[in-house]
Every structure is written in structure tokens, then in C-alpha cells.
Coordinates of C-alpha atoms in Angstrom, one line a residue:
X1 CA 104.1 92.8 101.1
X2 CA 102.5 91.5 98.1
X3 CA 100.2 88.3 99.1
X4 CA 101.2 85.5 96.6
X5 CA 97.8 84.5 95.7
X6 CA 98.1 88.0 93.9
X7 CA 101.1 87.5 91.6
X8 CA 99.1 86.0 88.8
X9 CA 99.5 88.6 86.1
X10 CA 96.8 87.2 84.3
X11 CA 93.9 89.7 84.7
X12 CA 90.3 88.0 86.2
X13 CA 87.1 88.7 83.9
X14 CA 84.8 91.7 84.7
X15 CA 82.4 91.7 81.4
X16 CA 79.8 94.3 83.1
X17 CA 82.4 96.6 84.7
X18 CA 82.1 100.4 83.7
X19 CA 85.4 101.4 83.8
X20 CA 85.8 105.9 83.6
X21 CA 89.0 106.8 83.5
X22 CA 90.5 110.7 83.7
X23 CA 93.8 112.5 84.5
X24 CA 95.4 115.8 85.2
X25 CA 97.9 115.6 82.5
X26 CA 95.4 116.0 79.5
X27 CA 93.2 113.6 77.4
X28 CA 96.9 113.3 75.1
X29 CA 98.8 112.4 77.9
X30 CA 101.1 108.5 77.6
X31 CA 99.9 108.0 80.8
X32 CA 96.1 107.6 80.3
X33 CA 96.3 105.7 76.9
X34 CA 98.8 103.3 79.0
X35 CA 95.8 103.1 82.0
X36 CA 93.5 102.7 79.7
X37 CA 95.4 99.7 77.8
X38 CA 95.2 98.0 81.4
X39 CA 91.8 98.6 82.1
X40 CA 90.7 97.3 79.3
X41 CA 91.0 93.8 80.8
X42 CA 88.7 94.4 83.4
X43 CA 85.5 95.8 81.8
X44 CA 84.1 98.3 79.2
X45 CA 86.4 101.7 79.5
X46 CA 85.7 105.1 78.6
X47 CA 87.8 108.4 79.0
X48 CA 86.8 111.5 80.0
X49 CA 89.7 114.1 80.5
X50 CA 91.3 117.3 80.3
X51 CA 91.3 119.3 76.9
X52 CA 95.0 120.6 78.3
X53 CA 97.4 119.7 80.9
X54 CA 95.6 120.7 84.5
X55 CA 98.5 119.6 87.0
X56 CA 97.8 120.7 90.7
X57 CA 94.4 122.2 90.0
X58 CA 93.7 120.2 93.4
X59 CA 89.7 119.4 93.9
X60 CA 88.5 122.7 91.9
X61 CA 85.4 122.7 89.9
X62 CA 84.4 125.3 86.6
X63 CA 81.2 127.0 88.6
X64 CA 81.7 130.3 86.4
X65 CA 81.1 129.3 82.3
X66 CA 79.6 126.0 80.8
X67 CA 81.9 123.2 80.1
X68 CA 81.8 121.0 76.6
X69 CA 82.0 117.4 76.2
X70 CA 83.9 116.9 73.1
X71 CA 83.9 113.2 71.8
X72 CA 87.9 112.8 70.5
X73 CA 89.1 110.7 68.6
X74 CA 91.7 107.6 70.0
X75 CA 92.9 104.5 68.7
X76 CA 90.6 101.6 70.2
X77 CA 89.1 103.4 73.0
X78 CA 85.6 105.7 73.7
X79 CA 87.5 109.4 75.1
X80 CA 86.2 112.6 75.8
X81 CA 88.3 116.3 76.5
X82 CA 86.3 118.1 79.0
X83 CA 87.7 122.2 79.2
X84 CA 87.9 121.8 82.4
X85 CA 89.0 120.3 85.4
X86 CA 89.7 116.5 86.5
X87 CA 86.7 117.1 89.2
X88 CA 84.4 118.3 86.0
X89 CA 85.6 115.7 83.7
X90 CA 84.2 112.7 86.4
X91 CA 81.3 114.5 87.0
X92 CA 80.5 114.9 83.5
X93 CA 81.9 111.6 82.8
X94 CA 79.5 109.7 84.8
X95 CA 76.6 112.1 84.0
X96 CA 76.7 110.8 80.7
X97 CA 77.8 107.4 81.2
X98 CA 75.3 105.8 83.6
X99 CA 76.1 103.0 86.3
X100 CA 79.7 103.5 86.2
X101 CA 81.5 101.0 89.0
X102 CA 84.8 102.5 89.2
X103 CA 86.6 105.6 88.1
X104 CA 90.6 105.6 87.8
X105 CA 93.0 108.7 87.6
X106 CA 96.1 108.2 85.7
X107 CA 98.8 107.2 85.2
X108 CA 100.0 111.0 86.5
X109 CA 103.5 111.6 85.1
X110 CA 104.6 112.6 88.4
X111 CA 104.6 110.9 91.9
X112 CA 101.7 112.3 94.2
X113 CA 102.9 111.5 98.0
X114 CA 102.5 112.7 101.0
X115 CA 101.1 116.3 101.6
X116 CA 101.7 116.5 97.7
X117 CA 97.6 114.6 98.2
X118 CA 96.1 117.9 99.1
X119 CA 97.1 119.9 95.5
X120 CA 96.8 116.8 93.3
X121 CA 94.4 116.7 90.6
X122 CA 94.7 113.7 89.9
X123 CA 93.6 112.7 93.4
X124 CA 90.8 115.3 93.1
X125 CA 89.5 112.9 89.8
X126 CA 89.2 110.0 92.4
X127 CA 87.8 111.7 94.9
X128 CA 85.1 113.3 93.2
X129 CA 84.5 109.9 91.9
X130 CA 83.8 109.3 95.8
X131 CA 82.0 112.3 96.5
X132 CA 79.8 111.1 93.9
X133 CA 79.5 107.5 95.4
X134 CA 81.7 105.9 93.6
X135 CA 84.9 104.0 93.9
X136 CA 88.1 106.0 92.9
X137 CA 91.7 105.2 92.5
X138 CA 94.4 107.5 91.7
X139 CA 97.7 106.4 90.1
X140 CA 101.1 108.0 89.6
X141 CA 104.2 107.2 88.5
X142 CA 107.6 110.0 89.1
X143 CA 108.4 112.2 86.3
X144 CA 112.1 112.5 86.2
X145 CA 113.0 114.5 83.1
X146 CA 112.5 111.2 80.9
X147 CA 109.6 109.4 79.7
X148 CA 108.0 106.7 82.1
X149 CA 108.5 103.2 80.9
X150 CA 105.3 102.4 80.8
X151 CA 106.4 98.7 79.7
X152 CA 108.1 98.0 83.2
X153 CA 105.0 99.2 84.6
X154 CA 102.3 97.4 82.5
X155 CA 102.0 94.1 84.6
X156 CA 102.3 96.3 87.9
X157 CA 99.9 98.3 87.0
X158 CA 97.6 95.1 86.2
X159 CA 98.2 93.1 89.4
X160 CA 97.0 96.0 91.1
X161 CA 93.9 96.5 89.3
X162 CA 93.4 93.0 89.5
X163 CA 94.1 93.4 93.7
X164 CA 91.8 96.9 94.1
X165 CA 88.9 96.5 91.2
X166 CA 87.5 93.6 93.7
X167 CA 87.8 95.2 97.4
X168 CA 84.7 97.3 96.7
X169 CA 85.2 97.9 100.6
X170 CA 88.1 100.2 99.2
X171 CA 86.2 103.3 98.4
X172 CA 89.3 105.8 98.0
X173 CA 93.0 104.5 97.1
X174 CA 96.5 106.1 96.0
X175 CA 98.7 104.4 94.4
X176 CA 102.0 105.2 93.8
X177 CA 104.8 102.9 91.3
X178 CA 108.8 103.5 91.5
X179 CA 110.3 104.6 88.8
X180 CA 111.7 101.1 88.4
X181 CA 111.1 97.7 88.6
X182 CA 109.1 97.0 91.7
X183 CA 110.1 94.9 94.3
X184 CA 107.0 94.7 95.7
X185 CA 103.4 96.4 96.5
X186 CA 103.3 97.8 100.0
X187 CA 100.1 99.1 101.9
X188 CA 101.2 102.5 103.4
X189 CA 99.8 105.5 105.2
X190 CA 100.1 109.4 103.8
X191 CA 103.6 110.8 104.8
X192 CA 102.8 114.1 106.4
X193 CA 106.2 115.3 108.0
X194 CA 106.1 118.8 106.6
X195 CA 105.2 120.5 103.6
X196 CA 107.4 120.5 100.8
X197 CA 106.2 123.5 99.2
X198 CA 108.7 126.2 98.0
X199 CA 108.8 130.0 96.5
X200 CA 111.9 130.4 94.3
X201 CA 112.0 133.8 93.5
X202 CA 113.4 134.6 90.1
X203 CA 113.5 137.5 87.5
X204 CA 113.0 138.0 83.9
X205 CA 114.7 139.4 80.9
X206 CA 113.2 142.4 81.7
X207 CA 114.4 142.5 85.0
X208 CA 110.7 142.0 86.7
X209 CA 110.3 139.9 88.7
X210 CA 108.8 136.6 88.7
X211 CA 108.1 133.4 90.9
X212 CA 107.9 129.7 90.4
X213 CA 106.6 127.4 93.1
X214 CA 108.4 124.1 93.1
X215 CA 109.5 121.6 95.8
X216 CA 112.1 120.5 98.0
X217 CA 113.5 117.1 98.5
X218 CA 112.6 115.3 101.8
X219 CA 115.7 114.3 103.5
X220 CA 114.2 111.6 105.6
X221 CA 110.4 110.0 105.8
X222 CA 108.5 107.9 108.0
X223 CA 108.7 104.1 107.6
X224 CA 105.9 102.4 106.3
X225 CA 104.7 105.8 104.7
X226 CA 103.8 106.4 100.8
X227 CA 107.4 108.0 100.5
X228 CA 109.1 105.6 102.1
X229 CA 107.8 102.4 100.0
X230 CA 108.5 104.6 97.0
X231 CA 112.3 105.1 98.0
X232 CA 112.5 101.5 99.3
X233 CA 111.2 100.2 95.8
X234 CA 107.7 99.1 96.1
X235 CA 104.6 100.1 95.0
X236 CA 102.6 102.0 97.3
X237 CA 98.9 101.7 97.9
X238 CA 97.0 104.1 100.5
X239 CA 93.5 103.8 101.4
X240 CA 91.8 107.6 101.6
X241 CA 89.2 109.1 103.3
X242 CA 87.1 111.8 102.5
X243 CA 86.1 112.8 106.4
X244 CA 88.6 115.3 107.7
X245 CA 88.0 115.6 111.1
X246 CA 90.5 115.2 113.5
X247 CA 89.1 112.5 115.8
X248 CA 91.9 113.2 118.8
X249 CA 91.3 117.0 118.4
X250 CA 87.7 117.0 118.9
X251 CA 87.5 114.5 122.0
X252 CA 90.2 116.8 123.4
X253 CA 88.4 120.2 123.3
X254 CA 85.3 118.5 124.1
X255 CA 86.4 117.4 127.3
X256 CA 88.6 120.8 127.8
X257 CA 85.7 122.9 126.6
X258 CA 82.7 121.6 127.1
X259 CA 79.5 123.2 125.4
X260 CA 76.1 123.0 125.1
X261 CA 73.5 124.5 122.6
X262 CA 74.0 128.5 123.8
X263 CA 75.0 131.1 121.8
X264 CA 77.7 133.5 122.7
X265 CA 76.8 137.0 124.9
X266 CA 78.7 139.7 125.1

């Protein structure tokens, strides 16, 4: 749980920090002015999102037509609305902001747990921050119908900035907060159970049909996973990677199937 040398809400100095925050809910969004408000503690802050909401647009980048790089106005703070992606909005973002130390992704109004990693955009802003070298950490928060309270949240959100903007050793994080009042902050591992992906099928006024893609409630998680801390209470914090291999699965068929430098005959 949360160390007690850590529960000082009182954010530490960090004058020369570059500070580049994005999102996947739009340069608009509640939960980006809120990030930002924390930030600001900690160093000089900029954002760079979205023109319009870009939920589950995963780690895609705008290859096909140039991208703009609008300078929009916001009370107190430097932003930015990219047309684009989360993944083009950090990449722009730090090509036109130089030595940034840390980019931040958030506050997502939605919870992004478990396999729900893979499709996240908001994730994808934090790991092109890595891809790019940089230090990335993705936040969300669950979106149930209402408006987060982001005032519950505010010194949460702080002690964890305060924990993760110093362990530079951290090069990928995501971090999830109840929908509550914490009990705590938990270090957890990605729940991967099963997919909870879902077709609904569905039809219009028309009579055509039509499909939405939604998901389905995990009756029971892992312990000591991201879900679990988030149904137990606590705030969740899970260190990413950007390698995919599977270390197991490659020592296994190595020693099952062995190969050398040859190419396949017929």
C-alpha cells in the first residue's frame, strides 16, 4: 500500500520540469484542465490534444493528410488541439516543445484496465511519449453516467504525481483512481483474464441494421490486478512495457524447435 513517507499532499518543487500533457477525450475535456491544474505544481505545463473526442483510437497515427497545430485558448494554461490522434498530438507536442521530461495522458473519463490497455488512447499518448524516449503516464478515472469529482480526486491525483514524476526508472505507468474516495494506492499488474469485448447487434428506425461495440462486466478478477485494486478501492498504478515478446514462449520453441540461419526448401 501507500508508503507513509508519501502521504504529504504538499507537492515537492520541480522549477525546470517540462510537463506535456494530452488525452483522448478532446482538448475541452474536465479531465485535462483538472490534470493540468495538478501539474502545474510540478513544472512548466503545456497541452497538446485532440481537436474532438478520439476514445479507443488505440496507438494509431494520421500517416494519410497533414495535421495542424492550433494554439487554443484556456484559462491560465499554454494548449494546443491537434486534428488528430493522441499518438499525433505528443509527437507534435514535443516536436515543438523541446526537452520535454515527462508527458501525462489524462484524466480519461473512463477507467482503462486490463485488456481495455490494448484499445486505449489514452495509453497510446503515453506510450508514444515512450517510443519517443520519454517518460509517459496515463491516468483514468471510471465514467459512470455522472461527472467525475474531480475534487475527491485532486490530492490523489497529486500524491501520485508527487510519487511517479521522481522514479525516472518508471518509463511507462497506468494509473487508475476509484470512483470514490481512495483507500489507498496499490502497485498492480494488467488483468488479462479474457477480453471483454462485445457486438450488440441492433437495428434502426429504418429497420437496417446496425452494431454498437460495448463491453461486458467481469464477474471476478485476479487479486492484486488493476481491476481488482479498482473494485477493492485503491488507486492503481501499473508499470508498462513497450517489448512484447513472450519471454516463456520463445525459450519454449527454441528448445522444441531449434533453428539455425537456413531458409526453408521445398
Amino acid at each position: 500500500m501507500w508508503c507513509s513517507a508519501y502521504h504529504s499532499t504538499t507537492p515537492l518543487p520541480y522549477p525546470t520540469m517540462r510537463i506535456l500533457i494530452t488525452n483522448d477525450d478532446g482538448v475541452y475535456s474536465p479531465g485535462i484542465a483538472a490534470l493540468a491544474d495538478a501539474a502545474a505544481s510540478f513544472g512548466e505545463v503545456r497541452i497538446v490534444a485532440p481537436h474532438a473526442e478520439m476514445s479507443s483510437s488505440a496507438h494509431s497515427i494520421t500517416a494519410s493528410r497533414p495535421l495542424t497545430y492550433i494554439r487554443t485558448p484556456m484559462k491560465d494554461r499554454e494548449a494546443y488541439r491537434v486534428n488528430g490522434t493522441p499518438a499525433d498530438c505528443v509527437a507534435l507536442g514535443a516536436y515543438h516543445w523541446n526537452h520535454v521530461d515527462v508527458v501525462l495522458s489524462g484524466i480519461n473519463l473512463g477507467s482503462n484496465l486490463g485488456n481495455a490497455i490494448w484499445h486505449s488512447g489514452t495509453l497510446a499518448g503515453a506510450k508514444q511519449a515512450a517510443l519517443l524516449g520519454l517518460r509517459g503516464i496515463a491516468l483514468s478515472t471510471p465514467a459512470t453516467g455522472e461527472e467525475a469529482d474531480f475534487d475527491i480526486m485532486r490530492p490523489w491525483v497529486a500524491r501520485v504525481l508527487e510519487f511517479l514524476l521522481p522514479a525516472t526508472e518508471l518509463i511507462l505507468v497506468n494509473v487508475n483512481f476509484p470512483d470514490k474516495v481512495p483507500r489507498g494506492v496499490l502497485w498492480t499488474r494488467q488483468s488479462v483474464r479474457h477480453y471483454d469485448g462485445k457486438v450488440v447487434p441492433g437495428r434502426d428506425p429504418m429497420g437496417r441494421s446496425h452494431f454498437w461495440f460495448t463491453v461486458v462486466p467481469i464477474e471476478s478478477v485476479e487479486e492484486g490486478t488493476d481491476r481488482w485494486a479498482i473494485e477493492q478501492g485503491y488507486v492503481s498504478m501499473t508499470p508498462l512495457r513497450l517489448d512484447l515478446t513472450d519471454e516463456k514462449g520463445l525459450v519454449d520453441v527454441q528448445a522444441r524447435y531449434p533453428l539455425t540461419a537456413i531458409s526453408f526448401t521445398g
